JSON list of C-alpha atoms in Angstrom, two decimals:
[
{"chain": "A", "resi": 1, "resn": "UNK", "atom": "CA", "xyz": [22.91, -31.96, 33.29]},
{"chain": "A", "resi": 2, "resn": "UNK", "atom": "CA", "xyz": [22.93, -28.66, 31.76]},
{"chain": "A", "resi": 3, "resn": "UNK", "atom": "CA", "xyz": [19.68, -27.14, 30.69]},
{"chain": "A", "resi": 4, "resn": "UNK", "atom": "CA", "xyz": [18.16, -26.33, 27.23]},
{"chain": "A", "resi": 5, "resn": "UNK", "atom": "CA", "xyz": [20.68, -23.61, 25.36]},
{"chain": "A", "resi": 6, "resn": "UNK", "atom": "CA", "xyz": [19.69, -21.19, 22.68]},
{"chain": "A", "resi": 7, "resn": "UNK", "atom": "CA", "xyz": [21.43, -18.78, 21.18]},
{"chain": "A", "resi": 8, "resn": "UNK", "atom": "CA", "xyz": [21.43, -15.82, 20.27]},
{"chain": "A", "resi": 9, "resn": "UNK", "atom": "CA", "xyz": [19.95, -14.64, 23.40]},
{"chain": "A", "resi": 10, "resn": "UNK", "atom": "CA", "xyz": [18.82, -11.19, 21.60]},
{"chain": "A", "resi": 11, "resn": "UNK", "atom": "CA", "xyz": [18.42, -10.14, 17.97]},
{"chain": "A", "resi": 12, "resn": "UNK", "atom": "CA", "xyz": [17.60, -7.04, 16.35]},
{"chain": "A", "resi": 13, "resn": "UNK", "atom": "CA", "xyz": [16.43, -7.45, 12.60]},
{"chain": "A", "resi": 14, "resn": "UNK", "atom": "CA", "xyz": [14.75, -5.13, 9.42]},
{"chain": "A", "resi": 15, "resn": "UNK", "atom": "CA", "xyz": [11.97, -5.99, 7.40]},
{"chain": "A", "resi": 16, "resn": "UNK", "atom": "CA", "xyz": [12.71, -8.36, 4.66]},
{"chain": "A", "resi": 17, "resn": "UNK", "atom": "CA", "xyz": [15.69, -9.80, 5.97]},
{"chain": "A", "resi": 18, "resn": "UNK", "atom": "CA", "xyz": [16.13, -13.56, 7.35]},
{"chain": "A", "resi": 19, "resn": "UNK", "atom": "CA", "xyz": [17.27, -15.13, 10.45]},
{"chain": "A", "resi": 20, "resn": "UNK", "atom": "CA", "xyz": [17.75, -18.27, 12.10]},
{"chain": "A", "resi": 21, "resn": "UNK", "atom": "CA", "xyz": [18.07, -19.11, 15.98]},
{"chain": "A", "resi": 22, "resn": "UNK", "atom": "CA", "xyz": [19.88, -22.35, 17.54]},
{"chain": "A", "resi": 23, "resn": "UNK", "atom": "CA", "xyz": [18.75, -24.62, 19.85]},
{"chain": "A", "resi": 24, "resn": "UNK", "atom": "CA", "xyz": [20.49, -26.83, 21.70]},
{"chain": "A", "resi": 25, "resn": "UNK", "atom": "CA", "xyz": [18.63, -29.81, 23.63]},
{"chain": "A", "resi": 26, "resn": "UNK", "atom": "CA", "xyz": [19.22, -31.52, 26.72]},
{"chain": "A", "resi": 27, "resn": "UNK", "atom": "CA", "xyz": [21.82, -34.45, 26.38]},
{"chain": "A", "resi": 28, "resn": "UNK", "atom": "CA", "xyz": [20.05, -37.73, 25.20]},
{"chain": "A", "resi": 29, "resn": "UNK", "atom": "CA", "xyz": [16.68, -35.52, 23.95]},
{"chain": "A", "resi": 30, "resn": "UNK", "atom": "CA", "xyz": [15.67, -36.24, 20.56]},
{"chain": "A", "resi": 31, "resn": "UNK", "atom": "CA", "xyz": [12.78, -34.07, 20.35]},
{"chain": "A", "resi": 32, "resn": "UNK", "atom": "CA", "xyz": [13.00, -30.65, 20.17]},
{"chain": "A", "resi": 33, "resn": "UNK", "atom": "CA", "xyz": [9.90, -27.99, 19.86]},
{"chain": "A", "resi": 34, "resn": "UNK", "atom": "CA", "xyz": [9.66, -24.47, 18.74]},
{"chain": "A", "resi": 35, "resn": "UNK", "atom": "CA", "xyz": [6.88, -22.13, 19.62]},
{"chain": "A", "resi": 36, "resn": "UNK", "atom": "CA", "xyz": [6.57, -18.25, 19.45]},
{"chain": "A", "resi": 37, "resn": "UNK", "atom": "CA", "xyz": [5.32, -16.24, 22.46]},
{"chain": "A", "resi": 38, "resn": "UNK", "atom": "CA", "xyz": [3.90, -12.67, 22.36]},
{"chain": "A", "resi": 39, "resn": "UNK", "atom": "CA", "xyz": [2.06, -10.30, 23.96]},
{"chain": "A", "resi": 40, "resn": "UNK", "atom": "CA", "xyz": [-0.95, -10.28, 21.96]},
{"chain": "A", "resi": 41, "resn": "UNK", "atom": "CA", "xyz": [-1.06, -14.55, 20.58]},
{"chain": "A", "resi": 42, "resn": "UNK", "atom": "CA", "xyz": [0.62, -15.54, 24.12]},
{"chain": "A", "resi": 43, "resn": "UNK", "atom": "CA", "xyz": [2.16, -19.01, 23.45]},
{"chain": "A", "resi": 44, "resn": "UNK", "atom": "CA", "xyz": [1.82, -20.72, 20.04]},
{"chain": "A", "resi": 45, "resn": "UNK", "atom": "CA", "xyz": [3.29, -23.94, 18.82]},
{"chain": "A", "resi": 46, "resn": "UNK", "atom": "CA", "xyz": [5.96, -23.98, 15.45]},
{"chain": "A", "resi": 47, "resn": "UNK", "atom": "CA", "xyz": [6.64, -27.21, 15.25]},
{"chain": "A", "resi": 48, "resn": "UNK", "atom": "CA", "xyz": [8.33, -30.75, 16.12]},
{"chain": "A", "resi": 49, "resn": "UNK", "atom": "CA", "xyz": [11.40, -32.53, 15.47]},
{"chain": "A", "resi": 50, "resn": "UNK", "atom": "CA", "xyz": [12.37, -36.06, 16.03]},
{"chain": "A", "resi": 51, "resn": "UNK", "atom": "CA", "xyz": [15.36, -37.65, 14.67]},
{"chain": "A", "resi": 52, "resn": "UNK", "atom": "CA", "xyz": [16.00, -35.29, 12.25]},
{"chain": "A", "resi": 53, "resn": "UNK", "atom": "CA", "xyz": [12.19, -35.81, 11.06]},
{"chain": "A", "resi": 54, "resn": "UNK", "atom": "CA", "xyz": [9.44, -32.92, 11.28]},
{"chain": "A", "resi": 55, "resn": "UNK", "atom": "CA", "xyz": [6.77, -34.46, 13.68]},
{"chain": "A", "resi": 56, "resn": "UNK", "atom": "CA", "xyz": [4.38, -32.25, 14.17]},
{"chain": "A", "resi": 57, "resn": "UNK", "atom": "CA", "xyz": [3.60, -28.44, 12.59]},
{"chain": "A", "resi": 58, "resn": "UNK", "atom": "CA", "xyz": [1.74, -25.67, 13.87]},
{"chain": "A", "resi": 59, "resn": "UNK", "atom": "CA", "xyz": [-0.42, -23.14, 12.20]},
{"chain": "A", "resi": 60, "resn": "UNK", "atom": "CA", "xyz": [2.28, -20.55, 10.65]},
{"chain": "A", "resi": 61, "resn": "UNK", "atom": "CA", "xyz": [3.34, -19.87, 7.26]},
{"chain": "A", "resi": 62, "resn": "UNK", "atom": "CA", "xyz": [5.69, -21.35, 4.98]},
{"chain": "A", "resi": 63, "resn": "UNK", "atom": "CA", "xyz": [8.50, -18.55, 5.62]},
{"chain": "A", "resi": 64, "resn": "UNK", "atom": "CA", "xyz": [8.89, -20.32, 9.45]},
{"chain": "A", "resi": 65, "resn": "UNK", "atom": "CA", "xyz": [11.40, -23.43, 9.22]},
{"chain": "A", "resi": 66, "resn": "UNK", "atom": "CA", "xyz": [13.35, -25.77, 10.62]},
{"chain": "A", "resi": 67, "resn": "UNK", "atom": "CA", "xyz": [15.49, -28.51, 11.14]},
{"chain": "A", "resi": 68, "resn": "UNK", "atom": "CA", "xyz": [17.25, -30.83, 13.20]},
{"chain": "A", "resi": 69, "resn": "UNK", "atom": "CA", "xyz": [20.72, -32.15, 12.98]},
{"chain": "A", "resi": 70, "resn": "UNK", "atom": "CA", "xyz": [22.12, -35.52, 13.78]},
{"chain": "A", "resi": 71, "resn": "UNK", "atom": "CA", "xyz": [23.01, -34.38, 17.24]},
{"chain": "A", "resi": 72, "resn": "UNK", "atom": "CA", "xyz": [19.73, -33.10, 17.94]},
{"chain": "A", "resi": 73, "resn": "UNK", "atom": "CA", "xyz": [20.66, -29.70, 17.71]},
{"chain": "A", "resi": 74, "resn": "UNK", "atom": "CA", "xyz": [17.83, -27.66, 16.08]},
{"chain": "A", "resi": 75, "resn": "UNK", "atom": "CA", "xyz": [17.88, -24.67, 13.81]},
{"chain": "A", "resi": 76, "resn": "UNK", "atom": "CA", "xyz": [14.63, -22.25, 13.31]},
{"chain": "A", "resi": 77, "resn": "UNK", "atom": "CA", "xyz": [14.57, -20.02, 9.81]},
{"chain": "A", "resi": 78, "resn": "UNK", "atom": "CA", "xyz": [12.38, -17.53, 9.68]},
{"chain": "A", "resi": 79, "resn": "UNK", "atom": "CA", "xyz": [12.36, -15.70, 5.99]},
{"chain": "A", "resi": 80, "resn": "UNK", "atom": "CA", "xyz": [11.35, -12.02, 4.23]},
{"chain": "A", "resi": 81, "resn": "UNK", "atom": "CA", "xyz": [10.93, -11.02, 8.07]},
{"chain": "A", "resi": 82, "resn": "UNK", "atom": "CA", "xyz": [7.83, -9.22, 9.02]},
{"chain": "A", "resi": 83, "resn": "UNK", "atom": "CA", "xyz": [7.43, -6.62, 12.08]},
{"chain": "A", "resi": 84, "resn": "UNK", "atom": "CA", "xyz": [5.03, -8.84, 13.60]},
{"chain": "A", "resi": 85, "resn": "UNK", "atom": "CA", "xyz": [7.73, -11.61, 13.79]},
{"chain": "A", "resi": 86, "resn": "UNK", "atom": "CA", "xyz": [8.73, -9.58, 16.93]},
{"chain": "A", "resi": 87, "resn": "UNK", "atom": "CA", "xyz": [8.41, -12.02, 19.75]},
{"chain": "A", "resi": 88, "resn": "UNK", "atom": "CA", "xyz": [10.27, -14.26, 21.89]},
{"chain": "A", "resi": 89, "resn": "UNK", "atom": "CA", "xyz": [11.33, -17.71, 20.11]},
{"chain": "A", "resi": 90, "resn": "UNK", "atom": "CA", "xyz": [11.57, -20.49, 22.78]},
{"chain": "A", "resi": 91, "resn": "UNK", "atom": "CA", "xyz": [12.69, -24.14, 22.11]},
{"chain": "A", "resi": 92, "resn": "UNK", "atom": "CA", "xyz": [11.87, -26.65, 24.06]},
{"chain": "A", "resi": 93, "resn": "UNK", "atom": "CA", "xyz": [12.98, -30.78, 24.39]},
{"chain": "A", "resi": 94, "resn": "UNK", "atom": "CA", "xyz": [11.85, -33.92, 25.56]},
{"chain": "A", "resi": 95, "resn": "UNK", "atom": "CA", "xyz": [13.70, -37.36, 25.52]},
{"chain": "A", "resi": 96, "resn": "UNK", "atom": "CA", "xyz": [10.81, -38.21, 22.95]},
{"chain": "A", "resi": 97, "resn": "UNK", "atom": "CA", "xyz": [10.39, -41.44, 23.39]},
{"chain": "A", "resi": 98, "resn": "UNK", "atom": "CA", "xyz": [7.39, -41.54, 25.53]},
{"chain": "A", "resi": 99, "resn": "UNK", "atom": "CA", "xyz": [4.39, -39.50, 25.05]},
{"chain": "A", "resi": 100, "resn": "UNK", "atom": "CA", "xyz": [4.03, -38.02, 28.14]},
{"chain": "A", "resi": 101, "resn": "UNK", "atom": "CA", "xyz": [7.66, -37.03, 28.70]},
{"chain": "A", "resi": 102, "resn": "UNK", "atom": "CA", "xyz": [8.26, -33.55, 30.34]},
{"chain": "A", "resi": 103, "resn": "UNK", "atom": "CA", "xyz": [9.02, -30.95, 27.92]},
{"chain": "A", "resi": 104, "resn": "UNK", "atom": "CA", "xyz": [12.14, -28.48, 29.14]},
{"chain": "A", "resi": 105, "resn": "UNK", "atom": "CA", "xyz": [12.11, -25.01, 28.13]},
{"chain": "A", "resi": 106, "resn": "UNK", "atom": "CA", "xyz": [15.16, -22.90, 26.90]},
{"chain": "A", "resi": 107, "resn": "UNK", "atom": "CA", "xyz": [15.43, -19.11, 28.13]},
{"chain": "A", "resi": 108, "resn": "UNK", "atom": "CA", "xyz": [14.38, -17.76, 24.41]},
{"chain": "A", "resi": 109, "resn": "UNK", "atom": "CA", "xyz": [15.65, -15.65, 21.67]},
{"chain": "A", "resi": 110, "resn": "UNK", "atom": "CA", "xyz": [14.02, -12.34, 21.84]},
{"chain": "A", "resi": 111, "resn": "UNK", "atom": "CA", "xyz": [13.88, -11.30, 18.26]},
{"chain": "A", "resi": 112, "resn": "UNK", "atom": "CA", "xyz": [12.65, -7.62, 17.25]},
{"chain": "A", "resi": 113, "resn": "UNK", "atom": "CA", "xyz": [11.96, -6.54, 13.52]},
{"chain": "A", "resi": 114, "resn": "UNK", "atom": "CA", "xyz": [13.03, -3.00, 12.73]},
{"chain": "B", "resi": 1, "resn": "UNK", "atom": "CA", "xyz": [-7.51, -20.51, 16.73]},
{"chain": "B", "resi": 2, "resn": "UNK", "atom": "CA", "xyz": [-7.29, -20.02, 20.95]},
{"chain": "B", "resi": 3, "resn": "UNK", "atom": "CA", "xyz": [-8.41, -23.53, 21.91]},
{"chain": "B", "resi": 4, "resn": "UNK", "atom": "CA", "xyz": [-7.28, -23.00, 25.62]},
{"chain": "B", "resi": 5, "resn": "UNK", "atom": "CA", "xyz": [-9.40, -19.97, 27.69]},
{"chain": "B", "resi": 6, "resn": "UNK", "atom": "CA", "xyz": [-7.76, -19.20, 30.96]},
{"chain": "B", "resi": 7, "resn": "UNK", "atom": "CA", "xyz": [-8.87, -16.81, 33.59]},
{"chain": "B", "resi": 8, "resn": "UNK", "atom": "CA", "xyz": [-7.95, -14.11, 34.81]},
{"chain": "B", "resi": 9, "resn": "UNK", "atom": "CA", "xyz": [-4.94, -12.44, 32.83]},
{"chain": "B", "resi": 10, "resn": "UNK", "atom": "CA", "xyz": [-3.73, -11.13, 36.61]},
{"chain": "B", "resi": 11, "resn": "UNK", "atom": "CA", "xyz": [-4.79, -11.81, 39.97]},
{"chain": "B", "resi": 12, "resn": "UNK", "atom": "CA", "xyz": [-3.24, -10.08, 43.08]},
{"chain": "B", "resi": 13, "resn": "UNK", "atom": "CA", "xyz": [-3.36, -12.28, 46.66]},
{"chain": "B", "resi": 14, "resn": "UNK", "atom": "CA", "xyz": [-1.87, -11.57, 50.27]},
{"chain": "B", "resi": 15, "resn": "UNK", "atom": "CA", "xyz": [0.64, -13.85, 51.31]},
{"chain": "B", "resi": 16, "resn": "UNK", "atom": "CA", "xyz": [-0.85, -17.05, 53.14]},
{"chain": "B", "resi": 17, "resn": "UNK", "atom": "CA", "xyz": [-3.91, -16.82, 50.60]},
{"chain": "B", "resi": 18, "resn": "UNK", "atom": "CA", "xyz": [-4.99, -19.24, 48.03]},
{"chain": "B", "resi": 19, "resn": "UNK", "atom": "CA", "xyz": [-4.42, -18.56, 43.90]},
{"chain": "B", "resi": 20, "resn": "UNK", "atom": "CA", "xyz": [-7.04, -19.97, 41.89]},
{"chain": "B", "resi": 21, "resn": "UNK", "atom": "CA", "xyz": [-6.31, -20.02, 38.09]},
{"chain": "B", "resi": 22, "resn": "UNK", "atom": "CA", "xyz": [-9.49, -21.38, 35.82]},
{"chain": "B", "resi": 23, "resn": "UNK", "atom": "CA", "xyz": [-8.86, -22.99, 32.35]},
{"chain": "B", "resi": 24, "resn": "UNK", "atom": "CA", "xyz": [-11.35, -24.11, 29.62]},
{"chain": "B", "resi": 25, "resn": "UNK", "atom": "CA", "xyz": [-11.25, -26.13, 26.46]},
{"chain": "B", "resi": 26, "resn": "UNK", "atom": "CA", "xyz": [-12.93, -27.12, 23.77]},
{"chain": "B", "resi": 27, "resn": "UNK", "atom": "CA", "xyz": [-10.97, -30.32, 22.02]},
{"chain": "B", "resi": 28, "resn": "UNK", "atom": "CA", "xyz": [-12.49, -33.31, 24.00]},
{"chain": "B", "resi": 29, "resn": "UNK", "atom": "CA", "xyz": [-9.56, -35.50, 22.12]},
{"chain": "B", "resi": 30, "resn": "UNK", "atom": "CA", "xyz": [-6.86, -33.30, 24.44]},
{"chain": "B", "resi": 31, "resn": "UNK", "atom": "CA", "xyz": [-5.46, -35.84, 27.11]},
{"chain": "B", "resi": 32, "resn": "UNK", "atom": "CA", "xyz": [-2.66, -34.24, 28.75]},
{"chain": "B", "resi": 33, "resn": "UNK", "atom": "CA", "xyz": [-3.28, -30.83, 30.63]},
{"chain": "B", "resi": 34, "resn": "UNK", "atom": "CA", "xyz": [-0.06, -29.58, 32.20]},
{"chain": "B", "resi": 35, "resn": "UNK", "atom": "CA", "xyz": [0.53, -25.63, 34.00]},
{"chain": "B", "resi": 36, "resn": "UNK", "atom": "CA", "xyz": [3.88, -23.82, 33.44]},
{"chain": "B", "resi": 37, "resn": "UNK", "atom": "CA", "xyz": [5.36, -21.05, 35.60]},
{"chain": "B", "resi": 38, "resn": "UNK", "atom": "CA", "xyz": [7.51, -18.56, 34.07]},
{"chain": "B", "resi": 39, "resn": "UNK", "atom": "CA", "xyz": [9.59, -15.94, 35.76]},
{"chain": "B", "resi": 40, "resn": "UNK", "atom": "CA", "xyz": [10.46, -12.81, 33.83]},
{"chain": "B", "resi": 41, "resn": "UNK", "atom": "CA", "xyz": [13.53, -13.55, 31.48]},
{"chain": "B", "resi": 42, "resn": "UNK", "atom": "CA", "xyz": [13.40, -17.00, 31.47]},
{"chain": "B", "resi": 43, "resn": "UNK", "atom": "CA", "xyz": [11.40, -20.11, 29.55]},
{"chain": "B", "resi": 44, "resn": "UNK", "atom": "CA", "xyz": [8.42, -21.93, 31.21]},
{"chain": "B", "resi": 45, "resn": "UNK", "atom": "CA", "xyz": [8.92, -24.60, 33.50]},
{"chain": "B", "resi": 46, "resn": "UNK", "atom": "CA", "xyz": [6.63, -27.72, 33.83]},
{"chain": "B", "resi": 47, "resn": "UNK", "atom": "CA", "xyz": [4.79, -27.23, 37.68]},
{"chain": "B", "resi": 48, "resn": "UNK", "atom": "CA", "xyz": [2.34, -29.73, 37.24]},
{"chain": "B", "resi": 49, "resn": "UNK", "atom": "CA", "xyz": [0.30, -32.08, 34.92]},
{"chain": "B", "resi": 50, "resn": "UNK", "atom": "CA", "xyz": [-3.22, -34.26, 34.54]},
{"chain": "B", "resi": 51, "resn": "UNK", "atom": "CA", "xyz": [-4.56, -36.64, 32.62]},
{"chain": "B", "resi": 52, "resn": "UNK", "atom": "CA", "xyz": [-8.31, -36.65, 31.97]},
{"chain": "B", "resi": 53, "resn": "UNK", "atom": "CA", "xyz": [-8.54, -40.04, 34.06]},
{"chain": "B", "resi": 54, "resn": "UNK", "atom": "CA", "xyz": [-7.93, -38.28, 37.52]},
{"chain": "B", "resi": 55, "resn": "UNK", "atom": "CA", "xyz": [-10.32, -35.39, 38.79]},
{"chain": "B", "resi": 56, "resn": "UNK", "atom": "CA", "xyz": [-7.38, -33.88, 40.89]},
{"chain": "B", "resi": 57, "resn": "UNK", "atom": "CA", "xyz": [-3.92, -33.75, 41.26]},
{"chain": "B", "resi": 58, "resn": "UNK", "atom": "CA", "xyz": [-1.21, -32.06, 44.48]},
{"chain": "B", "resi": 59, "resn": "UNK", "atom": "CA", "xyz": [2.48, -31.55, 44.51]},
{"chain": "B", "resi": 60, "resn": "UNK", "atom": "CA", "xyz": [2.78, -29.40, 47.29]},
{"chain": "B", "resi": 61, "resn": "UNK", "atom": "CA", "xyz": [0.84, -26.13, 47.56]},
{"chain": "B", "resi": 62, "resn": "UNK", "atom": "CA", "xyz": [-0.44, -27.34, 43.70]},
{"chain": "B", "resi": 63, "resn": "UNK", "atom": "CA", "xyz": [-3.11, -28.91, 42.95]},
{"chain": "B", "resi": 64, "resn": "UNK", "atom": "CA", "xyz": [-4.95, -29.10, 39.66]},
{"chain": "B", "resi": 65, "resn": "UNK", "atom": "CA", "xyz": [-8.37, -29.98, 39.70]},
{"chain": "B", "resi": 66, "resn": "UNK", "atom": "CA", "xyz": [-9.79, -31.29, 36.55]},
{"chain": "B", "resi": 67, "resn": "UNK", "atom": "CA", "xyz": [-14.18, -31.47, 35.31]},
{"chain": "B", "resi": 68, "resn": "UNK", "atom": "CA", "xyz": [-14.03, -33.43, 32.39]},
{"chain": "B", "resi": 69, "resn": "UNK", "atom": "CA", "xyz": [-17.74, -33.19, 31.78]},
{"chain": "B", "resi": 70, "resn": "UNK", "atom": "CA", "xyz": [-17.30, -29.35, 31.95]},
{"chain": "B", "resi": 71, "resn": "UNK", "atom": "CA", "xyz": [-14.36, -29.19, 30.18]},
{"chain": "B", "resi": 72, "resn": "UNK", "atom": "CA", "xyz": [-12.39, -27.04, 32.61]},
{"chain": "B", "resi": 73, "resn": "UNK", "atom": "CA", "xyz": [-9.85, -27.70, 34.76]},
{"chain": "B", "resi": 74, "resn": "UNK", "atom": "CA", "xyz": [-7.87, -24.88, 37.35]},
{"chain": "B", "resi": 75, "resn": "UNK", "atom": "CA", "xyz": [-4.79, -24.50, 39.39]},
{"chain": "B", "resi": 76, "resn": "UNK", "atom": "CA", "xyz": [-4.97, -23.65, 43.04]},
{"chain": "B", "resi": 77, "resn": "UNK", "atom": "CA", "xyz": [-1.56, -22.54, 44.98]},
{"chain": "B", "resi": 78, "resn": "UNK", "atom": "CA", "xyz": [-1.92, -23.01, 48.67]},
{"chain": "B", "resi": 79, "resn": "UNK", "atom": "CA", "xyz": [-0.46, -20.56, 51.13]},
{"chain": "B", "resi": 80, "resn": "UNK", "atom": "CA", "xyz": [0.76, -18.54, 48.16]},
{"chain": "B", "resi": 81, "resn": "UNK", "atom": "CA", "xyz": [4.22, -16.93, 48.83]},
{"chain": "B", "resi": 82, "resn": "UNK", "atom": "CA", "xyz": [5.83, -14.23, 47.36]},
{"chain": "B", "resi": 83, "resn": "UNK", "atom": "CA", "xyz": [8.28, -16.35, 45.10]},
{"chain": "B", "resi": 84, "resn": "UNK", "atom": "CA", "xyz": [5.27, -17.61, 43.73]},
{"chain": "B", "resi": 85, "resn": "UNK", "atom": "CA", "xyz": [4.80, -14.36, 41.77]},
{"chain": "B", "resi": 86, "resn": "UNK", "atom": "CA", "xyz": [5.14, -15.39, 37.98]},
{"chain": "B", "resi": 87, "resn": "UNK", "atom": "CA", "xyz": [3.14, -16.06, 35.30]},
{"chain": "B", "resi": 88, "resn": "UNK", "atom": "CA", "xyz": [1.25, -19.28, 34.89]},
{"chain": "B", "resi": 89, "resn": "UNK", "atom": "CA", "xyz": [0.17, -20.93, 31.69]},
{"chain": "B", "resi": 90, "resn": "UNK", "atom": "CA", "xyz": [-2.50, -23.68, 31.85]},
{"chain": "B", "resi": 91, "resn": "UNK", "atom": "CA", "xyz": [-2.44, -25.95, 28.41]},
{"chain": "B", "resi": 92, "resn": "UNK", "atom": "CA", "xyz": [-3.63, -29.07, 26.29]},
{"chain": "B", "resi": 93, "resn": "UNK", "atom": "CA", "xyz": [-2.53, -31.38, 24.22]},
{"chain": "B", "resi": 94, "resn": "UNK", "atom": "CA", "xyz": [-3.21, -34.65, 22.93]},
{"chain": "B", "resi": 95, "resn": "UNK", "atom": "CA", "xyz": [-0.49, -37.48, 23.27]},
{"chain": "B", "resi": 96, "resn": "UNK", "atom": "CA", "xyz": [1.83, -34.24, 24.84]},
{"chain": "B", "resi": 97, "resn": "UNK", "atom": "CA", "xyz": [1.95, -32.98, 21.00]},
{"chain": "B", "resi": 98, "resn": "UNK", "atom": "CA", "xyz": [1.50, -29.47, 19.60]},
{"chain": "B", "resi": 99, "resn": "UNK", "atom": "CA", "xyz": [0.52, -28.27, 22.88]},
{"chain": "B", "resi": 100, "resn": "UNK", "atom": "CA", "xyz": [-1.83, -25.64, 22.97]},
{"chain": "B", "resi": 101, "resn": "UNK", "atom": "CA", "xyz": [-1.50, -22.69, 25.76]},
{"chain": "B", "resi": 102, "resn": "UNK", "atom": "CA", "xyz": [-3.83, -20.58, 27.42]},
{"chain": "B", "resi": 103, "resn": "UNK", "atom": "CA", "xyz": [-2.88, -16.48, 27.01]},
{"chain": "B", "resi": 104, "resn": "UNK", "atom": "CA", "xyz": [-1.84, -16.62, 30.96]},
{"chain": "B", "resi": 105, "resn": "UNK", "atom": "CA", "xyz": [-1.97, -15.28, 34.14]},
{"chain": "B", "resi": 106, "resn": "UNK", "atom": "CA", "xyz": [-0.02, -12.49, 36.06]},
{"chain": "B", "resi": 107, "resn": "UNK", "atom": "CA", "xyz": [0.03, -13.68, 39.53]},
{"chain": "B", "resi": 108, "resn": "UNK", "atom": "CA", "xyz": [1.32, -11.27, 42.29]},
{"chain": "B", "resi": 109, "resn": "UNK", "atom": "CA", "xyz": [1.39, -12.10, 46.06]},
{"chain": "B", "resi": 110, "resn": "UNK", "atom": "CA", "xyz": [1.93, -9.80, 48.34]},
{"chain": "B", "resi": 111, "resn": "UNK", "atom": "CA", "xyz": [4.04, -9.82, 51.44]}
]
């Protein structure tokens, strides 16, 4: 079974602009997470999506989005981009239909705000 | 908004030696505590995971031990190896949603 996929791998951005990152889930996961990892805040959690439905949300502001598409597939938007929105952007999936299922990273999109 | 502490940010050991990795929290509603490994360049990967109705837990060389009373709960890597250098991330959740990470630590073993 091939592994979580996101793309792009790397990204190089200015101030002000937008962006969004892809994430692909394992085959048959409905759930896919986002969470932003840095130096300084280590992990944090975006958000949730489940059949095309926000689940849960994280602590971040309004310009951080997302959705999910039919196939699962997940898209993250991130608008007016700020230097600190440097990080790595990791997605993450889970069949979803337990609880306690085992969440399955992706390698990241390493974004960097100019 | 850290609700996971984890200790220490790095820790060096020989080869052969035991890692210990300590973890606090403060949300007694968390129920699922779970430690990720991540190698340079790539996403965490699940290692090993408690629920608050064990005290301990082994896979292996891992074992979690968990203090519900004191709210803590630490990995320990047996006979550490060199490919066990990585970072580790101890975290919390409750239900396994909007999991909450400690800031990690740097492990290094040395041959």
């Amino acid at each position: 079974k091939a592994g979580v996929t996101q793309t792009p791998r790397y990204l190089i951005k200015t101030r002000g602009q937008q962006v969004t990152l892809s994430c692909s889930p394992i085959s048959g996961h409905r759930s896919v997470s986002w969470y932003q990892q840095t130096p300084g805040q280590g992990l944090q959690f975006l958000f949730e999506y489940f059949s095309e439905t926000q689940r849960n949300k994280g602590n971040f502001p309004g310009r951080f989005s997302g959705r999910q598409f039919s196939n699962s597939r997940s898209e993250m938007n991130v608008s007016t981009l700020e230097l600190g929105d440097s990080a790595l952007y990791l997605c993450a999936s889970r069949p979803g239909s337990l609880s306690y299922n085992e969440q399955f990273f992706g390698p990241g999109t390493r974004l960097t705000v100019l | 908004q850290q609700q996971v502490k984890q200790s220490p940010q790095s820790l060096i050991v020989q080869k052969g030696g035991i890692s210990i990795i300590n973890c606090a929290y403060e949300n007694t509603a968390f129920d699922y505590f779970p430690w990720y490994q991540q190698f340079p360049g790539k996403g965490p990967a699940l290692l090993i995971a408690i629920r608050p109705d064990v005290s301990e837990k082994k896979e292996g060389r891992f074992t979690i031990s968990f203090n519900k009373s004191a709210k803590q709960f630490s990995l320990h890597i047996m006979d550490s190896q060199p490919g066990d250098s990585a970072t580790y991330f101890c975290a919390a959740s409750i239900h396994n949603n909007d999991m909450r990470f400690g800031a990690g630590t740097r492990l290094t073993v040395k041959p």
